[in-house]
Short mmCIF file of C-alpha atoms in Angstrom, two decimals:
data_model
loop_
_atom_site.label_atom_id
_atom_site.label_comp_id
_atom_site.label_asym_id
_atom_site.label_seq_id
_atom_site.Cartn_x
_atom_site.Cartn_y
_atom_site.Cartn_z
CA MET H 70 -1.52 -91.95 43.88
CA PRO H 71 0.99 -89.09 44.41
CA LEU H 72 3.80 -91.49 43.63
CA PHE H 73 2.14 -92.48 40.39
CA ALA H 74 1.58 -88.82 39.39
CA THR H 75 5.20 -87.93 40.20
CA ARG H 76 6.53 -90.85 38.17
CA HIS H 77 4.22 -89.96 35.27
CA ILE H 78 5.50 -86.41 35.22
CA ARG H 79 9.07 -87.62 35.44
CA LEU H 80 8.60 -90.00 32.48
CA ARG H 81 7.01 -87.26 30.45
CA THR H 82 9.90 -84.97 31.32
CA LEU H 83 12.41 -87.59 30.26
CA ALA H 84 10.54 -88.16 27.03
CA ALA H 85 10.50 -84.42 26.30
CA LEU H 86 14.15 -84.17 27.13
CA SER H 87 14.98 -87.05 24.80
CA LEU H 88 12.96 -85.47 21.98
CA PHE H 89 14.67 -82.12 22.59
CA LEU H 90 18.12 -83.67 22.47
CA ALA H 91 17.25 -85.67 19.30
CA THR H 92 15.91 -82.53 17.64
CA ALA H 93 18.92 -80.48 18.71
CA SER H 94 21.21 -83.20 17.39
CA ALA H 95 19.41 -83.35 14.08
CA ASN H 96 19.45 -79.57 13.73
CA ALA H 97 23.12 -79.46 14.49
CA ALA H 98 23.82 -82.09 11.86
CA LEU H 99 21.78 -80.17 9.33
CA VAL H 100 23.64 -76.94 10.09
CA ASP H 101 26.94 -78.77 9.59
CA ASP H 102 25.68 -80.03 6.21
CA VAL H 103 24.48 -76.58 5.15
CA ASN H 104 27.85 -75.09 6.11
CA ASP H 105 29.56 -77.77 4.11
CA ILE H 106 27.62 -76.60 1.03
CA ARG H 107 28.39 -72.93 1.95
CA ILE H 108 32.14 -73.46 2.36
CA LYS H 109 32.68 -75.80 -0.56
CA GLY H 110 30.31 -73.90 -2.83
CA CYS H 111 27.53 -75.44 -4.88
CA ARG H 112 28.64 -74.14 -8.31
CA SER H 113 32.26 -73.11 -7.66
CA ARG H 114 34.43 -73.19 -4.52
CA ALA H 115 33.60 -70.46 -2.06
CA THR H 116 35.70 -69.05 0.71
CA LEU H 117 33.03 -68.14 3.25
CA ALA H 118 32.78 -68.27 6.99
CA PRO H 119 30.37 -70.89 8.32
CA LEU H 120 26.95 -69.83 9.56
CA THR H 121 26.50 -69.78 13.33
CA SER H 122 23.55 -71.69 14.78
CA SER H 123 21.06 -69.55 16.68
CA ARG H 124 18.30 -70.72 19.01
CA ASP H 125 16.46 -67.41 18.44
CA LEU H 126 16.57 -68.02 14.67
CA ASP H 127 15.48 -71.70 15.22
CA ALA H 128 12.38 -70.14 16.87
CA VAL H 129 11.85 -68.01 13.75
CA ALA H 130 12.16 -71.07 11.48
CA LYS H 131 9.71 -72.97 13.66
CA GLU H 132 7.24 -70.07 13.53
CA TRP H 133 7.64 -69.72 9.80
CA ALA H 134 7.00 -73.44 9.32
CA LYS H 135 3.44 -72.84 10.70
CA GLY H 136 2.69 -70.91 7.54
CA GLY H 137 2.73 -67.32 6.30
CA ARG H 138 5.54 -65.03 5.36
CA LEU H 139 9.04 -64.96 6.88
CA SER H 140 8.52 -61.28 7.75
CA ASP H 141 5.49 -62.22 9.84
CA ALA H 142 7.43 -64.91 11.64
CA LEU H 143 10.24 -62.42 12.39
CA GLU H 144 7.75 -60.02 13.79
CA ARG H 145 5.89 -62.58 15.90
CA THR H 146 9.14 -63.87 17.46
CA GLY H 147 10.64 -60.34 17.90
CA TYR H 148 13.79 -61.27 16.00
CA ARG H 149 15.44 -58.17 14.55
CA ALA H 150 17.56 -58.74 11.43
CA LEU H 151 19.31 -56.36 9.03
CA SER H 152 18.65 -58.88 6.30
CA SER H 153 17.26 -62.42 6.07
CA ALA H 154 16.35 -65.23 3.72
CA SER H 155 14.37 -68.42 3.93
CA MET H 156 14.62 -71.85 2.34
CA ARG H 157 12.02 -74.67 2.44
CA ILE H 158 12.36 -78.33 1.27
CA GLU H 159 9.36 -80.63 1.55
CA GLY H 160 9.02 -84.33 1.08
CA ALA H 161 12.74 -85.18 0.59
CA PRO H 162 13.14 -89.02 0.81
CA ASN H 163 16.47 -88.72 2.64
CA GLN H 164 19.09 -86.30 3.82
CA ARG H 165 21.13 -86.53 0.74
CA ALA H 166 18.14 -85.63 -1.49
CA MET H 167 17.29 -82.71 0.78
CA LEU H 168 20.86 -81.32 0.61
CA ALA H 169 20.94 -81.75 -3.18
CA ALA H 170 17.70 -79.80 -3.42
CA LEU H 171 19.11 -77.03 -1.19
CA ALA H 172 22.26 -76.77 -3.31
CA LYS H 173 20.24 -76.74 -6.53
CA ASN H 174 17.48 -74.29 -5.61
CA TYR H 175 19.16 -72.00 -3.04
CA CYS H 176 22.85 -71.84 -4.16
CA ASP H 177 22.96 -68.00 -4.23
CA THR H 178 21.33 -67.71 -0.83
CA LEU H 179 23.52 -70.29 0.81
CA THR H 180 26.70 -68.66 -0.49
CA ASN H 181 25.73 -65.08 0.26
CA PRO H 182 28.53 -63.74 2.46
CA GLU H 183 26.17 -61.16 4.01
CA PHE H 184 24.51 -63.80 6.22
CA THR H 185 26.12 -64.93 9.45
CA THR H 186 23.50 -66.94 11.39
CA ILE H 187 21.15 -69.90 10.73
CA GLY H 188 18.00 -71.35 12.30
CA VAL H 189 16.33 -74.62 11.30
CA SER H 190 13.10 -76.42 11.95
CA GLN H 191 12.67 -80.05 10.91
CA LYS H 192 9.61 -82.18 10.89
CA PHE H 193 9.80 -85.54 9.25
CA ALA H 194 10.72 -84.95 5.60
CA ASP H 195 10.16 -81.24 5.72
CA VAL H 196 12.72 -78.64 6.66
CA HIS H 197 12.48 -74.89 7.05
CA ILE H 198 15.69 -72.85 7.20
CA VAL H 199 16.23 -69.19 7.92
CA ILE H 200 19.57 -67.41 7.60
CA ALA H 201 20.14 -63.77 8.60
CA LEU H 202 22.47 -60.98 9.38
CA PRO H 203 21.25 -60.15 12.91
CA PHE H 204 20.76 -56.59 14.12
CA LYS H 205 23.42 -55.66 16.64
CA ALA H 206 23.56 -52.04 17.59
CA PRO H 207 26.84 -50.44 18.73
CA THR H 208 27.06 -49.26 22.29
CA THR H 209 27.68 -45.77 23.58
CA ARG H 210 31.13 -46.89 24.67
CA ASP H 211 32.00 -47.20 20.99
CA ALA H 212 30.61 -43.79 20.07
CA GLY H 213 33.92 -41.96 20.00
CA ALA H 214 35.58 -44.50 17.78
CA ILE H 215 32.54 -44.71 15.47
CA ALA H 216 32.40 -40.90 15.09
CA ALA H 217 36.04 -40.83 14.18
CA GLU H 218 35.55 -43.57 11.60
CA VAL H 219 32.52 -41.74 10.04
CA LEU H 220 34.65 -38.61 9.76
CA ARG H 221 37.47 -40.54 8.18
CA LEU H 222 35.21 -42.25 5.65
CA VAL H 223 33.47 -38.98 4.79
CA ASN H 224 36.81 -37.25 4.22
CA VAL H 225 38.03 -40.12 2.04
CA ALA H 226 34.89 -39.63 -0.09
CA ARG H 227 35.33 -35.82 -0.21
CA GLY H 228 38.93 -36.29 -1.30
CA GLN H 229 38.06 -37.57 -4.79
CA PRO H 230 35.71 -36.46 -7.57
CA ARG H 231 32.32 -38.14 -7.30
CA ARG H 232 28.97 -38.35 -9.04
CA CYS H 233 25.91 -38.01 -6.81
CA GLY H 234 23.04 -39.14 -8.98
CA SER H 235 23.13 -36.94 -12.11
CA LYS H 236 25.41 -34.30 -10.60
CA SER H 237 29.20 -34.32 -10.62
CA PHE H 238 31.26 -32.98 -7.75
CA ALA H 239 34.95 -32.05 -7.59
CA ALA H 240 37.18 -33.16 -4.75
CA VAL H 241 36.79 -30.88 -1.73
CA PRO H 242 38.81 -30.26 1.45
CA PRO H 243 38.35 -32.50 4.43
CA LEU H 244 35.95 -31.66 7.27
CA THR H 245 36.95 -31.22 10.86
CA ALA H 246 35.05 -32.49 13.89
CA SER H 247 32.90 -30.04 15.76
CA ALA H 248 31.73 -30.72 19.31
CA MET H 249 28.80 -28.33 18.90
CA LEU H 250 27.65 -30.14 15.73
CA ASP H 251 28.10 -33.48 17.55
CA ARG H 252 25.71 -32.16 20.18
CA THR H 253 23.32 -30.95 17.54
CA ALA H 254 23.36 -34.40 15.90
CA LEU H 255 22.92 -36.23 19.24
CA ILE H 256 19.82 -34.19 20.13
CA HIS H 257 18.06 -35.25 16.91
CA ALA H 258 19.26 -38.89 17.02
CA GLN H 259 18.04 -39.33 20.56
CA ASP H 260 14.72 -37.62 19.66
CA MET H 261 14.06 -39.99 16.77
CA ALA H 262 15.01 -43.08 18.82
CA ALA H 263 12.93 -42.09 21.83
CA LYS H 264 9.86 -40.98 19.82
CA ASN H 265 10.20 -43.62 17.10
CA PHE H 266 10.08 -41.41 14.05
CA PHE H 267 12.37 -40.72 11.06
CA GLU H 268 12.39 -37.27 9.54
CA HIS H 269 14.48 -34.06 9.64
CA GLN H 270 11.97 -32.05 11.65
CA GLY H 271 12.24 -32.86 15.38
CA SER H 272 9.31 -33.85 17.54
CA ASP H 273 9.29 -30.28 18.83
CA GLY H 274 9.10 -28.87 15.24
CA ARG H 275 12.72 -27.63 15.20
CA THR H 276 14.86 -27.90 12.05
CA VAL H 277 18.56 -28.68 12.00
CA ALA H 278 19.25 -24.91 11.68
CA ALA H 279 17.23 -24.30 14.89
CA ARG H 280 18.91 -27.15 16.70
CA ALA H 281 22.39 -25.88 15.77
CA THR H 282 21.48 -22.35 16.83
CA ARG H 283 20.08 -23.70 20.10
CA VAL H 284 23.41 -25.30 21.09
CA GLY H 285 25.23 -22.08 20.28
CA TYR H 286 26.65 -22.85 16.82
CA ASN H 287 26.79 -19.57 14.91
CA TRP H 288 26.51 -21.04 11.38
CA ARG H 289 27.01 -19.61 7.93
CA SER H 290 25.80 -22.85 6.20
CA ILE H 291 24.18 -25.90 7.71
CA GLY H 292 22.93 -29.30 6.46
CA GLU H 293 21.89 -32.63 7.80
CA ASN H 294 21.82 -36.35 6.80
CA ILE H 295 19.87 -38.88 8.81
CA ALA H 296 19.65 -42.67 8.67
CA ALA H 297 17.80 -45.47 10.44
CA GLY H 298 18.97 -49.02 10.78
CA PRO H 299 22.71 -49.10 9.88
CA THR H 300 24.89 -50.60 12.62
CA THR H 301 28.37 -49.52 11.55
CA ALA H 302 30.17 -46.41 10.32
CA GLU H 303 30.85 -48.06 6.96
CA ILE H 304 27.23 -49.03 6.35
CA VAL H 305 25.86 -45.62 7.27
CA VAL H 306 28.39 -43.70 5.16
CA ASN H 307 27.96 -46.03 2.16
CA GLY H 308 24.18 -45.62 2.39
CA TRP H 309 24.57 -41.80 2.29
CA LEU H 310 27.00 -41.93 -0.60
CA ASN H 311 24.60 -44.09 -2.62
CA SER H 312 21.79 -41.61 -2.16
CA PRO H 313 22.11 -38.58 -4.46
CA GLY H 314 20.81 -36.01 -1.99
CA HIS H 315 22.83 -37.25 0.97
CA CYS H 316 25.89 -37.66 -1.22
CA ALA H 317 25.59 -34.04 -2.45
CA ASN H 318 25.49 -32.89 1.20
CA ILE H 319 28.69 -34.80 2.00
CA MET H 320 30.43 -33.32 -1.06
CA GLY H 321 29.21 -29.80 -0.34
CA GLN H 322 32.06 -27.37 -0.69
CA THR H 323 30.50 -24.81 1.63
CA PHE H 324 30.80 -27.19 4.64
CA THR H 325 33.98 -27.22 6.72
CA GLU H 326 32.87 -29.05 9.91
CA MET H 327 30.92 -32.12 10.84
CA GLY H 328 29.04 -33.60 13.80
CA ILE H 329 27.87 -37.19 14.03
CA ALA H 330 25.78 -39.17 16.56
CA PHE H 331 23.63 -42.24 16.93
CA ALA H 332 21.04 -43.33 19.40
CA THR H 333 19.46 -46.73 20.04
CA SER H 334 16.11 -47.88 21.34
CA SER H 335 14.78 -51.50 21.55
CA LYS H 336 11.24 -50.12 21.40
CA SER H 337 11.74 -48.29 18.11
CA ASP H 338 11.10 -49.66 14.62
CA ALA H 339 14.63 -49.23 13.30
CA GLY H 340 16.56 -49.85 16.56
CA ILE H 341 19.14 -47.27 15.77
CA TYR H 342 19.00 -43.76 14.37
CA TRP H 343 21.85 -41.54 13.05
CA ALA H 344 22.17 -37.82 12.47
CA GLN H 345 25.07 -36.16 10.61
CA VAL H 346 25.25 -32.37 10.73
CA LEU H 347 27.41 -30.47 8.24
CA GLY H 348 28.20 -26.86 8.75
CA SER H 349 30.55 -23.92 8.53
CA PRO H 350 30.79 -21.33 11.26
CA ARG H 351 30.17 -17.65 10.70
CA ILE H 352 33.49 -15.82 11.08
#
């Protein structure tokens, strides 16, 4: 009896392994075909990097195939993405027909250079595909280089006339880095990440002016930009420049110094929080 039970389990294991390998092979083949469409282009030739297969995104596609919205599948699987898109083909008689339907109905999605990863779920003639730009937060080891890049990008923006919404701003002198304002920014970024909130007032009720004073910055003028979600210096600065209020802060002629910091938390909604403090010291 034990021998029969052991052999039965072994046969089931082998069958499951065979099914897994067959599914993995079919998924890999489909990813190759999708990348062929992406690289060659479906309306005109594209010059795009291929999408990278992701087991985590396969799990999202499988969950989405059960029904409901993609956002729900992302939430249930815990997959964090900066952006994502989904494609579904049902009842295709063969692989060629399925690929033709993908190229016809999802051309813009397939050739969007923003996306970098792909997950698939296939069941008979139905296929569910999810592509995404995964969230990948920078590490504290990169903080110095990121701060320097934010300052550089901000000064490039300040160095030319700019419209921030309905207001026009003349070019203004570059900002210099301030260790005190860096500290002011870090206090708030860490507070938002740890307490999972996004607003200018800290969890203790303090404003940016109070935080700057607390670290010993004797300020004449002070301002703050915050952001949640961006993962690079370029993305966060572009986001601020595309927002009239944040852009006006960056172009403020009364500011001479800048501090910048980010903090991450896997338990927070956004994953990463930024604070930029703009100021000028009282002489």
